[in-house]
Amino acid sequence: MLSRDDYKKAKAGLNKLDEKKDRFEILSVKDIPQNLRINTTQSNEFSEVKCILFGHRCGSLSAIKLARYYAAQFVKLGEEIQILAEIKEINLTEKDRFYPPWTDINIESITDHNGVDYFAEDYIFATGAWTHSLLAPYGIASQIYPQKRQMFTLRVKPDQNALDIKKRIPILVLPSSGVYIKPVLQNSLIMVGCANELGNPYQIDTYPPAAEEDYFKHVIEPVLNHYFPQLEDYSLFSKWAGYYAYYWPDKNPVIEKVSNIQWMSGTSGSGIMKADAIGRIAAAKSLDLKEVELYDETKFLVADLSLKKRKVDIEELII
Ligand SMILES: Cc1cc2nc3c(=O)[nH]c(=O)nc-3n(C[C@H](O)[C@H](O)[C@H](O)COP(=O)(O)OP(=O)(O)OC[C@H]3O[C@@H](n4cnc5c(N)ncnc54)[C@H](O)[C@@H]3O)c2cc1C
């Protein structure tokens, strides 16, 4: 859902899309289904709903099932997956000589928490939000920073006079702070989340990080109350938090390599959506290919997501 201001800001991004090919529509306020019972007016704090960007191809999938599928495919290739092996040490060559800059420094091996060493020609770090803390001690400026994100599940009384969740409800992204709602209809649950920026540190404290009920009360609940004034009978059912891995300047992924050390991260909160493309580009990078074909047959220059020869637009249409 877009306010007047959101719409103005999104226009440049929208103009790059094709309504037919990308299968989206801009709906007006009167097209909003009645069962959502959304308040579209503005208040002192929250903006009005001016229009809706409705994506016919949008939907949801199980991230766990997707990960299991790729893991199974990987094993089918005859490869091995070590689960719960935490890499504690990256062993660079020339350590004893203080890494003289005229020599070729590279990774000789990595060591896990049990002291097991792993040897390879090339090492690829797909370590998400942990990329900076893992690589920075070895002189690698990955440019990836972690930031906590929280999600809450509410149990909603199905027969109350608001957000009639017995009917079909799409995933909704509200104007004002991007609070999003994902209905889980069969269980009378809705999932809600929101991304705050300034004041929220770029660092990992604990894992998993704590999801805070006070954050829900202060940041998410007021937004819900404004847009769904009839939504009263609900209770907090569960909460969860994780870290986004940000490449702050343009919020697109980073796929870079120094010596025999490659990293791919900076998914900035949409790494499941981008995973297929990131995987193809990262594979091409490790094979020293200049160009790669993506799933939709788009040709992509591998260096465009590097740090040194980066050439991508700032992400404008953030869902
Ligand atoms: C609350 C929340 C909601 C989200 N919603 C969406 C969404 O709706 N759509 C979407 O597309 N994306 C979403 N994301 C983002 C998405 O989850 C990430 O972009 C994606 O998981 C990144 O994938 P990755 O493989 O790069 O990193 P990760 O999935 O973080 O995987 C990195 C792995 O590296 C491992 N690792 C780290 N350090 C070490 C070490 N030293 N040794 C061994 N292993 C290590 C970690 O344990 C982890 O398993 C959401 C994220 C959060 C937190």
Short mmCIF file of C-alpha atoms and ligand atoms in Angstrom, two decimals:
data_model
loop_
_atom_site.label_atom_id
_atom_site.label_comp_id
_atom_site.label_asym_id
_atom_site.label_seq_id
_atom_site.Cartn_x
_atom_site.Cartn_y
_atom_site.Cartn_z
CA MET A 1 0.00 0.00 0.00
CA LEU A 2 1.36 3.38 -0.90
CA SER A 3 0.77 6.83 0.47
CA ARG A 4 0.99 9.82 -1.88
CA ASP A 5 4.65 10.29 -0.89
CA ASP A 6 5.45 6.57 -1.21
CA TYR A 7 3.92 6.57 -4.68
CA LYS A 8 6.07 9.52 -5.76
CA LYS A 9 9.19 7.77 -4.46
CA ALA A 10 8.27 4.41 -6.03
CA LYS A 11 7.47 5.92 -9.42
CA ALA A 12 11.04 5.66 -10.78
CA GLY A 13 11.14 1.96 -9.82
CA LEU A 14 7.63 1.31 -11.16
CA ASN A 15 8.48 2.88 -14.50
CA LYS A 16 11.14 0.23 -14.99
CA LEU A 17 8.53 -2.52 -14.71
CA ASP A 18 6.12 -3.75 -17.33
CA GLU A 19 2.55 -4.13 -16.04
CA LYS A 20 1.85 -7.08 -18.34
CA LYS A 21 5.17 -8.92 -18.21
CA ASP A 22 5.72 -8.35 -14.48
CA ARG A 23 2.01 -8.96 -13.82
CA PHE A 24 1.15 -6.17 -11.43
CA GLU A 25 -1.62 -3.60 -11.17
CA ILE A 26 -1.95 -0.28 -9.41
CA LEU A 27 -5.29 -0.39 -7.61
CA SER A 28 -7.12 2.58 -6.21
CA VAL A 29 -8.51 2.79 -2.69
CA LYS A 30 -11.99 1.79 -3.82
CA ASP A 31 -10.65 -1.49 -5.21
CA ILE A 32 -9.54 -2.65 -1.74
CA PRO A 33 -11.54 -5.76 -0.81
CA GLN A 34 -14.16 -5.05 1.84
CA ASN A 35 -13.11 -7.93 4.07
CA LEU A 36 -9.82 -6.16 4.84
CA ARG A 37 -11.66 -3.25 6.53
CA ILE A 38 -8.68 -0.96 6.25
CA ASN A 39 -8.73 2.62 7.47
CA THR A 40 -7.29 4.52 4.49
CA THR A 41 -7.24 7.98 6.12
CA GLN A 42 -4.20 9.69 7.59
CA SER A 43 -3.53 10.71 11.20
CA ASN A 44 -0.87 12.92 12.76
CA GLU A 45 1.58 10.05 12.73
CA PHE A 46 0.46 7.73 9.96
CA SER A 47 -0.05 8.37 6.28
CA GLU A 48 -3.09 7.73 4.12
CA VAL A 49 -3.45 4.86 1.67
CA LYS A 50 -3.41 6.41 -1.79
CA CYS A 51 -3.14 3.27 -3.91
CA ILE A 52 -2.02 -0.33 -3.88
CA LEU A 53 0.64 -2.06 -5.90
CA PHE A 54 -0.92 -5.49 -6.38
CA GLY A 55 1.52 -8.15 -7.58
CA HIS A 56 -0.20 -11.14 -9.14
CA ARG A 57 3.00 -13.17 -8.86
CA CYS A 58 3.56 -12.37 -5.18
CA GLY A 59 3.04 -15.12 -2.67
CA SER A 60 4.77 -17.08 0.03
CA LEU A 61 6.84 -20.22 0.22
CA SER A 62 8.46 -22.33 2.90
CA ALA A 63 12.09 -21.25 3.27
CA ILE A 64 12.86 -24.51 5.08
CA LYS A 65 11.47 -26.61 2.22
CA LEU A 66 13.43 -24.55 -0.30
CA ALA A 67 16.66 -25.03 1.68
CA ARG A 68 15.98 -28.78 1.99
CA TYR A 69 15.45 -29.02 -1.77
CA TYR A 70 18.79 -27.37 -2.55
CA ALA A 71 20.55 -29.45 0.12
CA ALA A 72 19.14 -32.64 -1.46
CA GLN A 73 20.25 -31.53 -4.93
CA PHE A 74 23.74 -30.76 -3.59
CA VAL A 75 24.05 -34.21 -1.98
CA LYS A 76 22.84 -35.80 -5.23
CA LEU A 77 25.88 -34.30 -6.93
CA GLY A 78 27.96 -36.41 -4.54
CA GLU A 79 28.82 -33.49 -2.27
CA GLU A 80 28.90 -33.50 1.51
CA ILE A 81 27.24 -31.12 3.99
CA GLN A 82 28.62 -30.67 7.51
CA ILE A 83 25.94 -29.41 9.83
CA LEU A 84 26.83 -27.71 13.13
CA ALA A 85 30.44 -27.25 12.06
CA GLU A 86 31.28 -23.72 13.12
CA ILE A 87 34.31 -22.25 11.39
CA LYS A 88 36.46 -20.79 14.13
CA GLU A 89 39.73 -20.14 12.34
CA ILE A 90 40.74 -19.13 8.85
CA ASN A 91 44.36 -20.13 8.29
CA LEU A 92 46.13 -17.78 5.90
CA THR A 93 49.49 -18.51 4.34
CA GLU A 94 52.49 -16.45 5.49
CA LYS A 95 51.09 -15.92 9.00
CA ASP A 96 54.48 -16.60 10.61
CA ARG A 97 56.06 -13.92 8.42
CA PHE A 98 53.41 -11.24 9.22
CA TYR A 99 51.88 -11.46 5.72
CA PRO A 100 54.52 -9.60 3.65
CA PRO A 101 52.61 -7.65 0.98
CA TRP A 102 54.88 -8.81 -1.87
CA THR A 103 53.76 -12.43 -1.39
CA ASP A 104 50.49 -14.07 -2.51
CA ILE A 105 48.41 -14.53 0.62
CA ASN A 106 45.56 -17.03 0.47
CA ILE A 107 43.60 -19.42 2.64
CA GLU A 108 45.45 -22.65 3.30
CA SER A 109 42.73 -24.24 5.40
CA ILE A 110 39.86 -23.46 7.75
CA THR A 111 39.32 -24.99 11.18
CA ASP A 112 36.02 -25.79 12.83
CA HIS A 113 35.05 -25.75 16.52
CA ASN A 114 36.21 -29.37 16.92
CA GLY A 115 39.63 -28.56 15.55
CA VAL A 116 38.92 -30.30 12.22
CA ASP A 117 40.77 -28.70 9.28
CA TYR A 118 39.21 -28.35 5.82
CA PHE A 119 41.40 -27.87 2.74
CA ALA A 120 40.29 -26.55 -0.65
CA GLU A 121 41.51 -24.61 -3.65
CA ASP A 122 38.82 -21.95 -3.23
CA TYR A 123 36.64 -20.97 -0.29
CA ILE A 124 33.16 -19.44 -0.63
CA PHE A 125 31.62 -17.75 2.38
CA ALA A 126 27.81 -17.62 2.17
CA THR A 127 27.66 -16.60 5.80
CA GLY A 128 24.89 -13.99 5.70
CA ALA A 129 24.90 -11.54 8.60
CA TRP A 130 28.05 -13.11 10.08
CA THR A 131 30.21 -12.28 7.05
CA HIS A 132 31.81 -9.14 8.51
CA SER A 133 32.60 -10.63 11.95
CA LEU A 134 34.04 -13.76 10.34
CA LEU A 135 36.19 -12.12 7.65
CA ALA A 136 37.17 -8.73 9.12
CA PRO A 137 39.77 -10.21 11.55
CA TYR A 138 41.61 -11.52 8.47
CA GLY A 139 41.85 -8.16 6.71
CA ILE A 140 38.80 -8.57 4.46
CA ALA A 141 36.46 -5.57 4.19
CA SER A 142 33.29 -7.41 3.15
CA GLN A 143 31.14 -4.27 3.62
CA ILE A 144 28.29 -6.34 5.08
CA TYR A 145 26.63 -5.25 8.32
CA PRO A 146 24.08 -7.15 10.42
CA GLN A 147 20.92 -5.53 11.81
CA LYS A 148 18.26 -7.16 13.98
CA ARG A 149 14.77 -7.72 12.56
CA GLN A 150 11.78 -8.94 14.54
CA MET A 151 8.60 -10.80 13.67
CA PHE A 152 5.50 -11.55 15.75
CA THR A 153 2.54 -13.89 15.35
CA LEU A 154 -0.89 -12.82 16.58
CA ARG A 155 -3.79 -15.12 17.21
CA VAL A 156 -6.87 -13.38 15.86
CA LYS A 157 -10.44 -14.30 16.78
CA PRO A 158 -11.77 -15.46 13.40
CA ASP A 159 -15.31 -14.13 13.75
CA GLN A 160 -14.52 -10.59 14.85
CA ASN A 161 -15.56 -7.66 12.73
CA ALA A 162 -12.11 -6.84 11.35
CA LEU A 163 -9.61 -8.34 8.92
CA ASP A 164 -12.04 -11.13 8.12
CA ILE A 165 -9.45 -13.86 7.96
CA LYS A 166 -11.92 -16.53 6.93
CA LYS A 167 -11.78 -14.95 3.49
CA ARG A 168 -8.70 -14.72 1.27
CA ILE A 169 -6.25 -12.05 2.40
CA PRO A 170 -3.07 -11.24 0.52
CA ILE A 171 0.19 -10.41 2.25
CA LEU A 172 -0.14 -6.71 3.01
CA VAL A 173 2.59 -4.11 3.35
CA LEU A 174 1.17 -1.03 5.08
CA PRO A 175 2.27 2.50 4.28
CA SER A 176 4.15 4.00 7.26
CA SER A 177 7.27 2.12 8.31
CA GLY A 178 6.62 -0.86 6.03
CA VAL A 179 4.78 -2.92 8.63
CA TYR A 180 3.82 -6.13 6.87
CA ILE A 181 1.10 -8.64 7.60
CA LYS A 182 1.07 -12.23 6.47
CA PRO A 183 -2.12 -14.16 7.24
CA VAL A 184 -1.87 -17.83 8.15
CA LEU A 185 -5.54 -18.48 7.53
CA GLN A 186 -5.83 -22.10 8.56
CA ASN A 187 -4.56 -21.33 12.08
CA SER A 188 -6.32 -17.96 12.57
CA LEU A 189 -2.91 -16.34 12.88
CA ILE A 190 -1.36 -13.28 11.35
CA MET A 191 2.36 -12.66 11.22
CA VAL A 192 3.51 -9.06 11.51
CA GLY A 193 6.91 -7.44 11.23
CA CYS A 194 8.60 -4.13 10.65
CA ALA A 195 12.11 -2.84 9.90
CA ASN A 196 13.46 0.06 11.95
CA GLU A 197 16.70 1.79 11.01
CA LEU A 198 18.34 4.67 12.89
CA GLY A 199 18.89 3.72 16.54
CA ASN A 200 18.95 0.00 15.75
CA PRO A 201 22.63 -1.08 15.96
CA TYR A 202 24.51 -2.68 13.10
CA GLN A 203 25.95 -5.52 15.15
CA ILE A 204 25.32 -9.05 16.28
CA ASP A 205 24.85 -9.35 20.02
CA THR A 206 23.41 -12.78 20.68
CA TYR A 207 22.13 -15.52 18.41
CA PRO A 208 19.27 -15.98 18.15
CA PRO A 209 18.63 -12.36 19.14
CA ALA A 210 15.77 -11.60 21.50
CA ALA A 211 12.43 -10.57 20.01
CA GLU A 212 11.08 -7.88 22.31
CA GLU A 213 7.43 -7.55 23.24
CA ASP A 214 8.02 -3.84 23.92
CA TYR A 215 9.16 -3.41 20.31
CA PHE A 216 5.85 -4.89 19.21
CA LYS A 217 3.92 -2.58 21.55
CA HIS A 218 5.76 0.61 20.56
CA VAL A 219 6.57 0.08 16.89
CA ILE A 220 4.08 -2.35 15.37
CA GLU A 221 0.89 -2.19 17.44
CA PRO A 222 0.23 1.55 16.90
CA VAL A 223 0.47 1.04 13.12
CA LEU A 224 -1.91 -1.94 13.28
CA ASN A 225 -4.35 0.01 15.45
CA HIS A 226 -4.41 2.87 12.97
CA TYR A 227 -4.99 0.86 9.79
CA PHE A 228 -7.19 -1.83 11.37
CA PRO A 229 -9.22 0.04 14.01
CA GLN A 230 -11.65 -2.87 14.25
CA LEU A 231 -8.95 -5.39 15.01
CA GLU A 232 -9.28 -5.67 18.75
CA ASP A 233 -9.50 -9.26 19.77
CA TYR A 234 -6.01 -10.63 19.31
CA SER A 235 -3.20 -11.97 21.46
CA LEU A 236 0.52 -12.34 20.94
CA PHE A 237 1.11 -15.99 20.02
CA SER A 238 4.83 -16.14 19.24
CA LYS A 239 7.83 -13.93 18.46
CA TRP A 240 11.05 -14.38 16.56
CA ALA A 241 14.09 -12.33 15.59
CA GLY A 242 16.98 -12.69 13.18
CA TYR A 243 19.53 -10.50 11.43
CA TYR A 244 19.39 -8.90 8.01
CA ALA A 245 22.76 -8.71 6.23
CA TYR A 246 22.95 -5.23 4.75
CA TYR A 247 25.01 -3.79 1.99
CA TRP A 248 23.93 -0.33 2.97
CA PRO A 249 24.77 1.84 -0.07
CA ASP A 250 22.34 0.22 -2.53
CA LYS A 251 20.83 -2.75 -0.63
CA ASN A 252 21.74 -5.22 -3.35
CA PRO A 253 23.84 -8.34 -2.75
CA VAL A 254 27.63 -8.36 -2.79
CA ILE A 255 29.49 -11.11 -4.64
CA GLU A 256 33.21 -10.45 -4.39
CA LYS A 257 36.50 -12.31 -4.35
CA VAL A 258 39.98 -11.61 -3.00
CA SER A 259 42.68 -14.21 -3.60
CA ASN A 260 40.97 -17.62 -3.10
CA ILE A 261 38.35 -16.09 -0.77
CA GLN A 262 34.88 -15.41 -2.20
CA TRP A 263 31.93 -14.06 -0.26
CA MET A 264 28.27 -13.60 -1.15
CA SER A 265 26.00 -11.74 1.21
CA GLY A 266 24.30 -8.35 1.60
CA THR A 267 20.87 -9.79 0.85
CA SER A 268 19.37 -6.87 2.83
CA GLY A 269 16.24 -8.73 3.91
CA SER A 270 15.20 -10.37 0.67
CA GLY A 271 17.73 -13.15 0.20
CA ILE A 272 15.12 -15.84 -0.30
CA MET A 273 13.67 -13.95 -3.27
CA LYS A 274 17.13 -13.24 -4.63
CA ALA A 275 18.73 -16.61 -3.80
CA ASP A 276 18.39 -18.19 -7.23
CA ALA A 277 20.04 -15.25 -9.01
CA ILE A 278 22.73 -14.87 -6.31
CA GLY A 279 23.57 -18.57 -6.59
CA ARG A 280 23.97 -18.40 -10.36
CA ILE A 281 26.08 -15.23 -10.26
CA ALA A 282 28.27 -16.55 -7.42
CA ALA A 283 28.82 -19.84 -9.26
CA ALA A 284 29.85 -17.92 -12.38
CA LYS A 285 32.22 -15.78 -10.30
CA SER A 286 33.94 -18.82 -8.84
CA LEU A 287 34.39 -20.20 -12.38
CA ASP A 288 35.83 -16.84 -13.55
CA LEU A 289 32.98 -16.32 -16.05
CA LYS A 290 32.24 -12.74 -17.07
CA GLU A 291 28.54 -13.20 -17.80
CA VAL A 292 25.79 -15.50 -16.59
CA GLU A 293 22.23 -16.28 -17.67
CA LEU A 294 19.62 -15.92 -14.91
CA TYR A 295 16.46 -18.04 -14.53
CA ASP A 296 14.43 -15.69 -16.75
CA GLU A 297 17.17 -15.75 -19.42
CA THR A 298 18.38 -12.24 -18.55
CA LYS A 299 22.11 -11.93 -19.16
CA PHE A 300 23.95 -10.53 -16.14
CA LEU A 301 27.52 -9.24 -15.88
CA VAL A 302 29.08 -10.96 -12.88
CA ALA A 303 31.25 -7.96 -11.92
CA ASP A 304 28.15 -5.76 -11.53
CA LEU A 305 27.61 -7.14 -8.01
CA SER A 306 31.27 -6.94 -6.99
CA LEU A 307 32.58 -4.13 -4.80
CA LYS A 308 35.43 -3.09 -7.08
CA LYS A 309 33.49 -2.83 -10.38
CA ARG A 310 29.98 -2.52 -8.98
CA LYS A 311 27.27 -1.29 -11.33
CA VAL A 312 23.76 -1.70 -9.94
CA ASP A 313 20.91 0.68 -9.24
CA ILE A 314 19.80 1.45 -5.71
CA GLU A 315 16.90 -0.81 -4.75
CA GLU A 316 13.87 1.46 -5.11
CA LEU A 317 10.88 -0.83 -4.85
CA ILE A 318 11.37 -2.61 -1.55
CA ILE A 319 8.78 -5.21 -0.62
C1 LIG B 1 12.66 -11.64 10.29
C2 LIG B 1 13.15 -11.91 8.90
C3 LIG B 1 12.22 -11.99 7.85
C4 LIG B 1 12.66 -12.22 6.55
N1 LIG B 1 11.73 -12.29 5.53
C5 LIG B 1 12.13 -12.50 4.25
C6 LIG B 1 11.20 -12.58 3.17
O1 LIG B 1 9.99 -12.48 3.38
N2 LIG B 1 11.67 -12.77 1.91
C7 LIG B 1 13.00 -12.89 1.64
O2 LIG B 1 13.36 -13.05 0.47
N3 LIG B 1 13.91 -12.83 2.64
C8 LIG B 1 13.52 -12.63 3.94
N4 LIG B 1 14.45 -12.54 4.95
C9 LIG B 1 15.87 -12.52 4.60
C10 LIG B 1 16.43 -13.90 4.34
O3 LIG B 1 16.16 -14.74 5.43
C11 LIG B 1 17.94 -13.76 4.14
O4 LIG B 1 18.19 -12.76 3.16
C12 LIG B 1 18.55 -15.08 3.68
O5 LIG B 1 18.33 -16.08 4.64
C13 LIG B 1 20.04 -14.90 3.46
O6 LIG B 1 20.56 -16.12 3.04
P1 LIG B 1 22.09 -16.43 3.18
O7 LIG B 1 22.26 -17.85 2.73
O8 LIG B 1 22.87 -15.36 2.50
O9 LIG B 1 22.41 -16.28 4.73
P2 LIG B 1 21.80 -17.10 5.95
O10 LIG B 1 20.50 -17.71 5.63
O11 LIG B 1 21.90 -16.19 7.15
O12 LIG B 1 22.86 -18.28 6.11
C14 LIG B 1 24.17 -18.02 6.59
C15 LIG B 1 24.62 -19.29 7.30
O13 LIG B 1 26.01 -19.18 7.64
C16 LIG B 1 26.18 -19.81 8.87
N5 LIG B 1 27.42 -19.34 9.51
C17 LIG B 1 27.72 -18.09 9.95
N6 LIG B 1 28.95 -18.05 10.49
C18 LIG B 1 29.44 -19.31 10.40
C19 LIG B 1 30.66 -19.93 10.81
N7 LIG B 1 31.63 -19.23 11.44
N8 LIG B 1 30.83 -21.25 10.58
C20 LIG B 1 29.86 -21.98 9.95
N9 LIG B 1 28.68 -21.45 9.53
C21 LIG B 1 28.48 -20.14 9.77
C22 LIG B 1 24.95 -19.44 9.68
O14 LIG B 1 24.75 -20.35 10.73
C23 LIG B 1 23.86 -19.52 8.60
O15 LIG B 1 23.29 -20.81 8.56
C24 LIG B 1 14.04 -12.35 6.27
C25 LIG B 1 14.98 -12.30 7.33
C26 LIG B 1 14.53 -12.08 8.63
C27 LIG B 1 15.57 -12.01 9.74
#
